[in-house]
XYZ file of C-alpha atoms in Angstrom:
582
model
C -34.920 -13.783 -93.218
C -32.199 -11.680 -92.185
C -30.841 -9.272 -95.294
C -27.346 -8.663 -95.911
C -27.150 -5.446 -94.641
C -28.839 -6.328 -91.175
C -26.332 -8.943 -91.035
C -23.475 -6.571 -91.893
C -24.807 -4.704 -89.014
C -25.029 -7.033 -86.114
C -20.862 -8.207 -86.724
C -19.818 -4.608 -86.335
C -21.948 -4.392 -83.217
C -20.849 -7.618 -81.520
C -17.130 -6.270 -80.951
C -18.031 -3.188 -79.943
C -19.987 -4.987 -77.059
C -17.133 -7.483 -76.496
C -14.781 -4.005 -76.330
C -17.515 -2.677 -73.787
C -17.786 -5.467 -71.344
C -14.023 -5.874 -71.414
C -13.376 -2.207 -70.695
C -15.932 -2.372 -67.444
C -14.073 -4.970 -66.272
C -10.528 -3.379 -66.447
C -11.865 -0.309 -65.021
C -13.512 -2.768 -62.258
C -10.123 -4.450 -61.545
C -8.532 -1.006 -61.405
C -11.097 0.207 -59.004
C -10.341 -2.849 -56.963
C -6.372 -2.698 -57.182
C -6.694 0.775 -56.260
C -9.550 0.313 -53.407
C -6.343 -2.709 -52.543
C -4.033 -0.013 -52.317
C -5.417 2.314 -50.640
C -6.823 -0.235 -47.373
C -3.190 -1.453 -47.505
C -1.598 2.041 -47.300
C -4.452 2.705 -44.385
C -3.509 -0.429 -42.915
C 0.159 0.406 -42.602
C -0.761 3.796 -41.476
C -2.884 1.969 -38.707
C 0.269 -0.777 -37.437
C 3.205 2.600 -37.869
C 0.396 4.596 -35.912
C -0.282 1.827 -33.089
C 3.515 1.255 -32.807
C 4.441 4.227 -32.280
C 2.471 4.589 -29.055
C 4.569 3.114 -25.475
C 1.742 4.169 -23.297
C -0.044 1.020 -22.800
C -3.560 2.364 -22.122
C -2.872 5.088 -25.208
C -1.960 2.146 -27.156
C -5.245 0.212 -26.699
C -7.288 3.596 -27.659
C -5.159 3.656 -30.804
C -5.937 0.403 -31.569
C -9.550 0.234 -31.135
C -9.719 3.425 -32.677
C -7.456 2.163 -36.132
C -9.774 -0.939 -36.188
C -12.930 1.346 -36.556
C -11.614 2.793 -39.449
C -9.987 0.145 -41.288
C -13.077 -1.697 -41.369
C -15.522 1.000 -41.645
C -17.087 0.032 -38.156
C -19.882 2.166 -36.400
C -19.033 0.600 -33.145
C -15.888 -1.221 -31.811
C -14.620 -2.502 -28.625
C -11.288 -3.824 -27.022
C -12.054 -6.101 -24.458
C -8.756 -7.187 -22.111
C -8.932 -10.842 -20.516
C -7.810 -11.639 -16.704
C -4.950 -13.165 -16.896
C -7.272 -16.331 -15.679
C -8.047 -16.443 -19.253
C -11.940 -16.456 -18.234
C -13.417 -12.741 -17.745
C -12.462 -9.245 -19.175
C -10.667 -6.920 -16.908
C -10.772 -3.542 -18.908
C -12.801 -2.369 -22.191
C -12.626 0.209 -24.634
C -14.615 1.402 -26.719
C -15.401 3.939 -29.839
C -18.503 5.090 -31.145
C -20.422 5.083 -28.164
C -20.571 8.238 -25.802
C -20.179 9.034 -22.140
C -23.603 9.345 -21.531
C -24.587 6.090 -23.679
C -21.956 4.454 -21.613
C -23.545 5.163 -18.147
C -26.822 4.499 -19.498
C -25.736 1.223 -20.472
C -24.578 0.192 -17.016
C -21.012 -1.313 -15.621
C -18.588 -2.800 -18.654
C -19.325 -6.833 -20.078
C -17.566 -9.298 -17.968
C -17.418 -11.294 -21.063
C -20.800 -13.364 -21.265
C -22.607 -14.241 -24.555
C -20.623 -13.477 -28.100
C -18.077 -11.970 -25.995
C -17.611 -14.763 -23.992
C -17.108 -16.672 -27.335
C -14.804 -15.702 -28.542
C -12.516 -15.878 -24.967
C -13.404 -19.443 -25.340
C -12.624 -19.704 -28.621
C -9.675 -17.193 -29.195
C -10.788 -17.486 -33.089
C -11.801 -14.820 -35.706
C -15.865 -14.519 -35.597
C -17.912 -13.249 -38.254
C -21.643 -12.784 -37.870
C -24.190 -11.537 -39.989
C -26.765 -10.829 -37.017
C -25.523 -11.306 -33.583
C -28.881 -12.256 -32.346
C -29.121 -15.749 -33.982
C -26.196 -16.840 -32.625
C -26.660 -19.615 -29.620
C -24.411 -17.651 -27.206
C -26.115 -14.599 -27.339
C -28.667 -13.615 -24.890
C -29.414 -9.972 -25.607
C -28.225 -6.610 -25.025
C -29.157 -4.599 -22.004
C -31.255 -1.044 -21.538
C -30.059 1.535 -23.197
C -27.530 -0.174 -25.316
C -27.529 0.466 -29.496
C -28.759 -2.081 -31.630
C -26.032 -4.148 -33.092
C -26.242 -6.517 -36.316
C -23.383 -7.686 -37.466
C -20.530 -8.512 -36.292
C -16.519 -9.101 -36.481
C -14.174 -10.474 -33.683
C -10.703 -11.620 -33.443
C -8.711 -12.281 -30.779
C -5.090 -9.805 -29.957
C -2.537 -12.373 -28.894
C 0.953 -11.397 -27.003
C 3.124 -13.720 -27.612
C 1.800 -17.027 -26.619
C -0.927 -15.869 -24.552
C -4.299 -14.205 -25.493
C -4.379 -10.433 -24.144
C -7.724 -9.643 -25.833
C -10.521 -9.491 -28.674
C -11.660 -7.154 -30.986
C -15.255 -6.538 -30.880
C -16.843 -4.638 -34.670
C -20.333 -3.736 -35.036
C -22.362 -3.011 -37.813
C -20.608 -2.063 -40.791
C -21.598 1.459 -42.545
C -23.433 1.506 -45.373
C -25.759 -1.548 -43.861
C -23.694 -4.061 -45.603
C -21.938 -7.016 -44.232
C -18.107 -7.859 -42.809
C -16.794 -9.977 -45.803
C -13.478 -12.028 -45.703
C -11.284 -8.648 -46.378
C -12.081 -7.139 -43.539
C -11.622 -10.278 -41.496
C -8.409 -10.151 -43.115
C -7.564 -6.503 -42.566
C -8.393 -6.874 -39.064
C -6.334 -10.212 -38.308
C -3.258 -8.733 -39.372
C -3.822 -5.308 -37.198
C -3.910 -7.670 -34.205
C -1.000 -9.372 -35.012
C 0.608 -5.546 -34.987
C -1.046 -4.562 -32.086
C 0.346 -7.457 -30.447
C 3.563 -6.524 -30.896
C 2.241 -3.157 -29.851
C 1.005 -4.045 -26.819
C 3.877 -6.223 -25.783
C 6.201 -3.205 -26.435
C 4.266 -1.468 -24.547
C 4.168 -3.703 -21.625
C 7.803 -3.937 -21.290
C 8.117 0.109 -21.855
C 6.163 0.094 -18.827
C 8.104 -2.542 -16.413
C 11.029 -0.972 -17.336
C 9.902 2.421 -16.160
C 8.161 0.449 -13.031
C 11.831 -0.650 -12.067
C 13.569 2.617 -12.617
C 11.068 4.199 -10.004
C 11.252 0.910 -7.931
C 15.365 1.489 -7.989
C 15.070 5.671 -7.036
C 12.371 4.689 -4.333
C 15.313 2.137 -3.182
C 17.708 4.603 -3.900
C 16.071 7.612 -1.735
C 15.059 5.552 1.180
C 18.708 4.354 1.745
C 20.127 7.514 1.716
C 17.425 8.643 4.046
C 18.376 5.801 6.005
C 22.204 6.216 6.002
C 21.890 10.149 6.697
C 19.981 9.494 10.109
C 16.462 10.597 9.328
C 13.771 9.545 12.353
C 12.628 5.998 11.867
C 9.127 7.320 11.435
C 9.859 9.649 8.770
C 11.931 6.528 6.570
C 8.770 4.176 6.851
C 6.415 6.991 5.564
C 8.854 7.359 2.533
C 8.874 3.347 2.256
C 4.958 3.432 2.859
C 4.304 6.765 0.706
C 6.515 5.199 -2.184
C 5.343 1.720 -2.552
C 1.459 2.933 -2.786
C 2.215 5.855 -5.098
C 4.100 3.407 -7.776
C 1.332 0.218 -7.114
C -1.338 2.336 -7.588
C -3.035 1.371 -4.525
C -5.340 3.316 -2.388
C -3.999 1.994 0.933
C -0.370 1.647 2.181
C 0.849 0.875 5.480
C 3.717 -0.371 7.555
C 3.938 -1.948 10.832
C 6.919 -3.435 12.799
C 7.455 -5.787 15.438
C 6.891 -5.586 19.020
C 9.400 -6.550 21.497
C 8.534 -9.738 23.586
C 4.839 -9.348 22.268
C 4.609 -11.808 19.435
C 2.838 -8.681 17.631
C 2.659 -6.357 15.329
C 2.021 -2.614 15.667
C 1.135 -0.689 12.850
C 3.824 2.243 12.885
C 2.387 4.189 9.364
C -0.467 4.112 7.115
C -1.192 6.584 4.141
C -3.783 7.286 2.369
C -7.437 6.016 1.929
C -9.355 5.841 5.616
C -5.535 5.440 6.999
C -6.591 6.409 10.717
C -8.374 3.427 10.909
C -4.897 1.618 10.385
C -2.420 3.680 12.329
C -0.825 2.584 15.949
C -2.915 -0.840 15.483
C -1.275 -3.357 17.797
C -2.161 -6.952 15.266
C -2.083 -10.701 15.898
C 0.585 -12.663 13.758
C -2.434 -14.870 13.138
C -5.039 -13.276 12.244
C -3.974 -10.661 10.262
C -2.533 -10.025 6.568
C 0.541 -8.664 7.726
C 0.821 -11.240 10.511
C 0.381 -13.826 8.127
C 3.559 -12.030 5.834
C 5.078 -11.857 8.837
C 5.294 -15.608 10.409
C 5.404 -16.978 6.768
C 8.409 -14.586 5.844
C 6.576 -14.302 2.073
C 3.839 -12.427 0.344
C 0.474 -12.643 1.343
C -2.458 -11.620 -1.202
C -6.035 -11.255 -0.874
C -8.363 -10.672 -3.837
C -10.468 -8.888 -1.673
C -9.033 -7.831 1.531
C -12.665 -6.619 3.392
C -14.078 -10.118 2.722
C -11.173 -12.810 3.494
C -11.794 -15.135 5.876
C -8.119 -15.630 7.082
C -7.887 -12.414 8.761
C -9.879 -10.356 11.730
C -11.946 -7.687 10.365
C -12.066 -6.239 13.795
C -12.246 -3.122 14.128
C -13.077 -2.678 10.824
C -10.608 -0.878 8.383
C -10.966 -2.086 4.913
C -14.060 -0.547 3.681
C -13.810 0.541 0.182
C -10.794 -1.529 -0.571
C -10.184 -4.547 -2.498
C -7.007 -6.169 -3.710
C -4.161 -6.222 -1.151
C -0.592 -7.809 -0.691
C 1.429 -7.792 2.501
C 5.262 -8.265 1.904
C 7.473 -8.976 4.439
C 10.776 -6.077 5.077
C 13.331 -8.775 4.672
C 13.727 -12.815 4.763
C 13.017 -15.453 7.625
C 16.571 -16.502 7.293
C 17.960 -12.855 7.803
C 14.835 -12.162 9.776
C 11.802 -10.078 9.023
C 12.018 -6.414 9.983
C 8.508 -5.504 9.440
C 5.438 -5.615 6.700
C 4.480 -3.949 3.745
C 0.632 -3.662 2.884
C -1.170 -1.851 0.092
C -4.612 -2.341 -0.688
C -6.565 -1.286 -3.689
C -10.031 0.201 -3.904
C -12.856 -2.627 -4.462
C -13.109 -3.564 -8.036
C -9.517 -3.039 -9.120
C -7.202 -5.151 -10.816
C -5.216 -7.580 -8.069
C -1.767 -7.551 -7.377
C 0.032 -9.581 -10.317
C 2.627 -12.051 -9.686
C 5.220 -9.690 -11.185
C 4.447 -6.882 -9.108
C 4.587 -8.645 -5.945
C 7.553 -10.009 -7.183
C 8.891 -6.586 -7.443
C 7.676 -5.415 -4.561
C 9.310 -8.337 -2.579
C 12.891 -7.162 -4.164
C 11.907 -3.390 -2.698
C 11.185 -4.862 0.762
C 13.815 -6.774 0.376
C 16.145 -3.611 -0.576
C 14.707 -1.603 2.203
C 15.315 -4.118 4.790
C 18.930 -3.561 3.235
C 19.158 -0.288 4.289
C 17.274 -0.833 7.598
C 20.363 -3.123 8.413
C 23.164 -1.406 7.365
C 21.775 2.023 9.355
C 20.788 -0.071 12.547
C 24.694 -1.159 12.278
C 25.622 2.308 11.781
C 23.671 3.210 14.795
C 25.672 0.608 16.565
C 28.580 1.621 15.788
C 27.568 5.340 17.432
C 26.359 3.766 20.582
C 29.822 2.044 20.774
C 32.177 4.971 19.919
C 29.515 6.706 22.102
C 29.960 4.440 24.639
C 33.896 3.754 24.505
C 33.862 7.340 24.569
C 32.002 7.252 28.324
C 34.295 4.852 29.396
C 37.313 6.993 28.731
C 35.972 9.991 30.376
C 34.777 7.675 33.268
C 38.677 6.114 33.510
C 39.984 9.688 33.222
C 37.839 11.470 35.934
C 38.541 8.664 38.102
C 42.002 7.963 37.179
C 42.865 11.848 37.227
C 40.711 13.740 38.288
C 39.570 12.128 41.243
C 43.273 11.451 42.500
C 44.451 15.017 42.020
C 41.151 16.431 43.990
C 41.879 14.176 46.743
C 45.670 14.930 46.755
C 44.669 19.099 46.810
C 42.648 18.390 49.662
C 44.845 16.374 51.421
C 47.228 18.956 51.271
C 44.841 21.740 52.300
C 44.106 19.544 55.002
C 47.897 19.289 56.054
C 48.263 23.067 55.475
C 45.529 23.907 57.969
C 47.366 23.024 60.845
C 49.679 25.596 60.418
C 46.954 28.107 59.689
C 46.940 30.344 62.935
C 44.411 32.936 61.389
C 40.874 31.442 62.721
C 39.199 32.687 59.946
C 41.555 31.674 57.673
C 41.503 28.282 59.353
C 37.618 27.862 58.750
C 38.058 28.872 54.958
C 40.519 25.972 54.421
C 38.345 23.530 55.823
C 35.271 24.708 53.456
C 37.311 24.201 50.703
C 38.136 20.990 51.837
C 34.894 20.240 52.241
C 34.116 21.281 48.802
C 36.323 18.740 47.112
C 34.931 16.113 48.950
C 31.739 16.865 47.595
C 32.988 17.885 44.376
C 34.489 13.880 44.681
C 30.795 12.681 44.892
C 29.362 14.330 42.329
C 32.067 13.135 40.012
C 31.962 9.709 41.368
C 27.913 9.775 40.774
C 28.987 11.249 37.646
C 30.809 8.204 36.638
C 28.634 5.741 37.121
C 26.039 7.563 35.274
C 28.350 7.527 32.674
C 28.849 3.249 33.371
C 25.304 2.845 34.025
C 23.596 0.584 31.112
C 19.857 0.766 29.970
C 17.101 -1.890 31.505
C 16.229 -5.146 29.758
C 14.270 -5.454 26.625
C 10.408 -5.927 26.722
C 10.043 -2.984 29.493
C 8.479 -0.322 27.821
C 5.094 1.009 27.845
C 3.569 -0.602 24.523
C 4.753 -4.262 25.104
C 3.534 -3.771 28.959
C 0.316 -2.611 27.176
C 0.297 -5.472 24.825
C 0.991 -8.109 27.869
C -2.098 -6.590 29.935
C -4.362 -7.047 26.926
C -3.392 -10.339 26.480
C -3.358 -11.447 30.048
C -7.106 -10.730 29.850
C -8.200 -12.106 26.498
C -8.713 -14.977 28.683
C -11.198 -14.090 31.024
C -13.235 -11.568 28.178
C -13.371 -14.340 26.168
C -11.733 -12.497 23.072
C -8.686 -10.500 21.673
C -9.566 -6.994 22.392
C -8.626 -4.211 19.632
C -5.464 -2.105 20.331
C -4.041 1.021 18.983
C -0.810 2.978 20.093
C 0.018 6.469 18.512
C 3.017 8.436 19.754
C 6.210 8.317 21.513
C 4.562 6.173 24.355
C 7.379 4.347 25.466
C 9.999 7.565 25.660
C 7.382 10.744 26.140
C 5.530 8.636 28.981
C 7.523 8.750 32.473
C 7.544 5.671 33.929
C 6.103 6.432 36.838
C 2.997 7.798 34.862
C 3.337 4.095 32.747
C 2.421 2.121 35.414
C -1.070 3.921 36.386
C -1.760 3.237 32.805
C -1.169 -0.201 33.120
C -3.274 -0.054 36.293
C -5.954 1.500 35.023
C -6.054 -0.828 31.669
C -6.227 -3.724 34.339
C -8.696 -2.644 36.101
C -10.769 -1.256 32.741
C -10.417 -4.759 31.045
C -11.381 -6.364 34.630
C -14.558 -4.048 34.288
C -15.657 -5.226 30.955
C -15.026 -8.950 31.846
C -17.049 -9.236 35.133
C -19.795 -6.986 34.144
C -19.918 -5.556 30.932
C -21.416 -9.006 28.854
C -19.592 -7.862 25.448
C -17.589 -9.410 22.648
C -15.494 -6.158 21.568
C -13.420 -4.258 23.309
C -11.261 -1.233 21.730
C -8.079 -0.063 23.415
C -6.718 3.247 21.921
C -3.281 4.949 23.829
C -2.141 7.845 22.372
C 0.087 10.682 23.336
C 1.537 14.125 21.685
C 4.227 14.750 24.064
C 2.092 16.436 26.397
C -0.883 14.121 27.428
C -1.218 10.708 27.693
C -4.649 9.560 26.797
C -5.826 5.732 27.891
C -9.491 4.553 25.507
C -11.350 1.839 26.962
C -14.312 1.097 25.112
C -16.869 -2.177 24.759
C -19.869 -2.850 23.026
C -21.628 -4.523 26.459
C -24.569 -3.613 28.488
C -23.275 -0.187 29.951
C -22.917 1.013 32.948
C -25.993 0.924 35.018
C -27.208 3.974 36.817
C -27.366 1.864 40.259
C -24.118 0.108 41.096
C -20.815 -0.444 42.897
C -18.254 2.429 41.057
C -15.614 1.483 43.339
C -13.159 1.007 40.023
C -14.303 3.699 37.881
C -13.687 5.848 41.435
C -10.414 4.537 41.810
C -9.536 5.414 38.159
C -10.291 8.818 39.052
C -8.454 9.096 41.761
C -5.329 8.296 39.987
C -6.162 10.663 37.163
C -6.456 13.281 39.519
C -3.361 12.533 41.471
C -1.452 13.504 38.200
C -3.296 16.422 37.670
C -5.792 14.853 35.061
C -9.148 13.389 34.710
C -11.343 10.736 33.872
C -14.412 10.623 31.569
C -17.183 7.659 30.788
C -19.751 7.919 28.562
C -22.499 5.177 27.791
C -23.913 5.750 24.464
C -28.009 5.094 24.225
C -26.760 2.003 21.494
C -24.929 0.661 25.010
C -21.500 -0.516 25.455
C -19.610 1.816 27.611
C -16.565 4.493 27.027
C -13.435 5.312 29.298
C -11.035 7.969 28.811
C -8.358 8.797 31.303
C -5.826 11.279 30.254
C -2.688 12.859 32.292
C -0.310 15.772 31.739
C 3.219 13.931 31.203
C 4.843 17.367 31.098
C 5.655 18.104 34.326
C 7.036 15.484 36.795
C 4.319 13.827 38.379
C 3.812 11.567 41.631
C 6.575 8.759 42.255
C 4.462 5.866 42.785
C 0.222 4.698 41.924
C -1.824 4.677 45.166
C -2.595 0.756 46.554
């Protein structure tokens, strides 16, 4: 039995253990309220830090970052999503270092847990990634990973990207808070993001409008033609990003297009082009009179590859420099390097408006340059009126009295002086009569020059080759190139295309023509059977002989891989022989 006093005992002890166990659990609850507090202060600190940011790609590192910490995270990743919905298209990371990183190999794609949650844009907590039925394993070199906490970063309506945690410190598991904690930083970096994203439109636009702004002025101030589509060309790639930019315009009475600039990456293969309206991405911009994309330009079946000229690149868009009902004045096209992001809808929206402004500008100078020829022109016609109306008339009156007057002259010598003079003015009459129609005289039709009479020889003998040869022009070639000196060119491009045809059994040709102001320098080149050491040379000899005529030369070269290369180059300096021998 239990005596009094052991009794007594036992209820003085039973409240102080009450007291005890009560006390623990206030001091529990504080701990927790104050462990509340502080993950909400650090969670405010983490949506006023990520809102802050306007840079878009500084935003994402401050996100991923503010998620590591919030949750007490060894590893975590922000994977963005195409806007397909069906693939990531960027990733960040924390926790894992640059050399981890290219141990690891190339970025996910967004396969196994990762592709789970893009097809499921739900939060995803997992106590060990491995048993899940999506996952298939990590590859060399990569951490090993446990547990796990997703959720996905939505912008508005549409899903921008996930949240990737990984194993939690202290070896314990993501519980509901942190699910929680983490949910409601994606709904701020969102907002973030989104704030971002229009930051950096906004600032797109404002360089889209001084691009705009700068080429017109160049445009209305009377810079060279080539020097306004290098700023168009030079512009557009530096604000897009892209690797590749070009422009080429319209020949006359061709039906083609001749690449006029190109900047940047491997840009010689691109420049003084001559391209099909076919089978090209700018030809297709062209005819269409809209945009033209490729998701990988080096690889689209729509468009000739030959010669080649996209290696390394990617992504491209080809806009059209104007509308088909004002009429297109040219093409736009900038190309990425392989493995970028393509051109989104909104920037070739955007660049459509520049190309659109540009072709703007392009009109209101080419009306400005009218307006010069006609004043110049008007001008011509009043001198021209003048020297004939005035001049002319008083010259012939002055001799017609010197004429009169030398009848009375008795002074032989005297005499004979008179009738120089006279015969001065009437020669002085001729000149300015020659002078005036000079002055009348009106250029040649359109379609004449050197480059669409190159263009027509080439295609004259796709025909008989039995494909479109290559051609590239570089230079002044229809003003620095006489025309005398344009027709052997044309000659000798006949007769160099005949060549290849009858004898040469290829299926590419090259035609390069390039001059600096000084030569003129005709390509020729195939990928046939070469020429063979025995055989007629009656062509390549008259080739020559031209060349040499004009104080140049002619060089062939047959390579040991076969096909076969002509130069012929000329001085156009100095004024050469009036017409090509028969």
């Amino acid at each position: 039995m239990v005596s009094p006093e052991e009794s007594r005992e036992a209820r003085v002890r039973l409240p102080q253990l009450k007291m005890d166990d009560l006390l623990e659990e206030l001091q529990a609850r504080l701990d927790a309220a104050r462990g509340t507090r502080d993950r909400v202060h650090s969670l405010l600190e983490a949506v006023l830090s990520v809102g802050r940011e306007l840079d878009l790609e500084q935003a994402l590192r401050s996100i991923v970052e503010a998620a590591a910490v919030l949750v007490d995270a060894e590893y975590a990743a922000l994977g963005v999503i195409t806007p397909d919905g069906k693939a990531l298209s960027a990733f960040h990371t924390v926790g894992v270092s640059e050399e981890q990183i290219a141990g690891i190999g190339p970025y996910p794609e967004g396969h196994g847990i990762l592709g789970e949650l893009i097809r499921h844009p739900e939060p995803l907590r997992l106590t060990k990634i491995s048993q899940h039925p999506a996952s298939y394993g990590f590859p060399a070199n990569h951490p090993p990973m446990d547990s796990f906490l997703g959720v996905p970063i939505r912008v508005r309506d549409q899903v921008f990207g996930n949240l990737y945690l990984t194993e939690k410190r202290g070896g314990v598991q993501f519980d509901e808070d942190d699910e929680s904690v983490l949910s409601t930083l994606a709904v701020a970096a969102g907002v973030a993001i989104d704030n971002a994203r229009l930051y950096e439109e906004s600032r797109q636009r404002e360089r889209w409008l001084q691009a705009n702004a700068e080429i017109t002025h160049s445009l209305m101030s009377g810079s060279e033609r080539a020097d306004v589509l290098a700023l168009i060309a030079e512009r557009a790639g530096e604000i897009t990003g892209s690797a590749l930019a070009a422009v080429a315009l319209p020949m006359e009475d061709t039906g083609a297009l001749a690449v006029e600039i190109a900047v940047g990456m491997d840009s010689e293969a691109h420049q003084g082009l001559v391209l099909s309206v076919d089978r090209s991405l700018m030809g297709l911009a062209f005819s269409s009179g809209a945009p033209v994309t490729s998701a990988d330009v080096g690889n689209d079946g729509r468009i000739s590859l030959d010669p080649p000229r996209f290696g390394g690149l990617g992504p491209a868009v080809a806009v059209p420099i104007g509308t088909s009902e004002a009429g297109v004045r040219g093409v736009v096209l900038l190309a990425r390097e392989a493995g970028r992001q393509p051109f989104s809808a909104t920037e070739t929206e955007t660049l459509q408006d520049f190309a659109a402004q540009a072709a703007v500008g392009m009109e209101l100078a080419d009306h400005r340059r009218d307006a010069q020829e006609i004043a110049v022109l008007q001008d011509r016609d009043r001198i021209a009126r003048d020297l004939h109306d005035l001049a002319i008339q008083r010259l012939f009156a002055t001799g017609m009295t010197l004429q009169s007057a030398g009848r009375f002259i008795e002074h032989e010598e005297a005499a004979e002086r008179v009738v120089r003079a006279v015969d001065d003015l009437d020669e002085t009459i001729k000149i300015i009569r020659s002078t005036i129609f000079g002055l009348r005289a009106r250029d040649g039709g359109a379609g004449t020059g050197l480059r669409a009479r190159v263009v027509r020889a080439v295609g004259e003998a796709a025909p008989l080759l039995g494909f479109a040869p290559s051609v590239r022009m570089e230079g002044l070639v229809d003003t620095d190139v006489p025309r005398e000196i344009a027709d052997h060119v044309i000659a000798v491009l006949s007769e160099g295309l005949t060549n290849i045809a009858r004898h040469a059994q290829a299926d590419r040709a090259d035609v390069a023509l390039v001059t600096d102001g000084r030569e003129v320098r005709l390509s020729v080149t195939d990928n046939g059977v070469g020429i063979p050491a025995e055989g007629r040379r009656s062509g390549l000899r008259n080739m020559g002989e031209r060349a040499e005529q004009l104080g140049g030369e002619l060089e062939w070269t047959t390579p040991p891989g076969g096909g076969t290369g002509l130069v012929w180059k000329v001085p156009v300096t100095e004024k050469q022989a009036p017409a090509p021998p028969p």
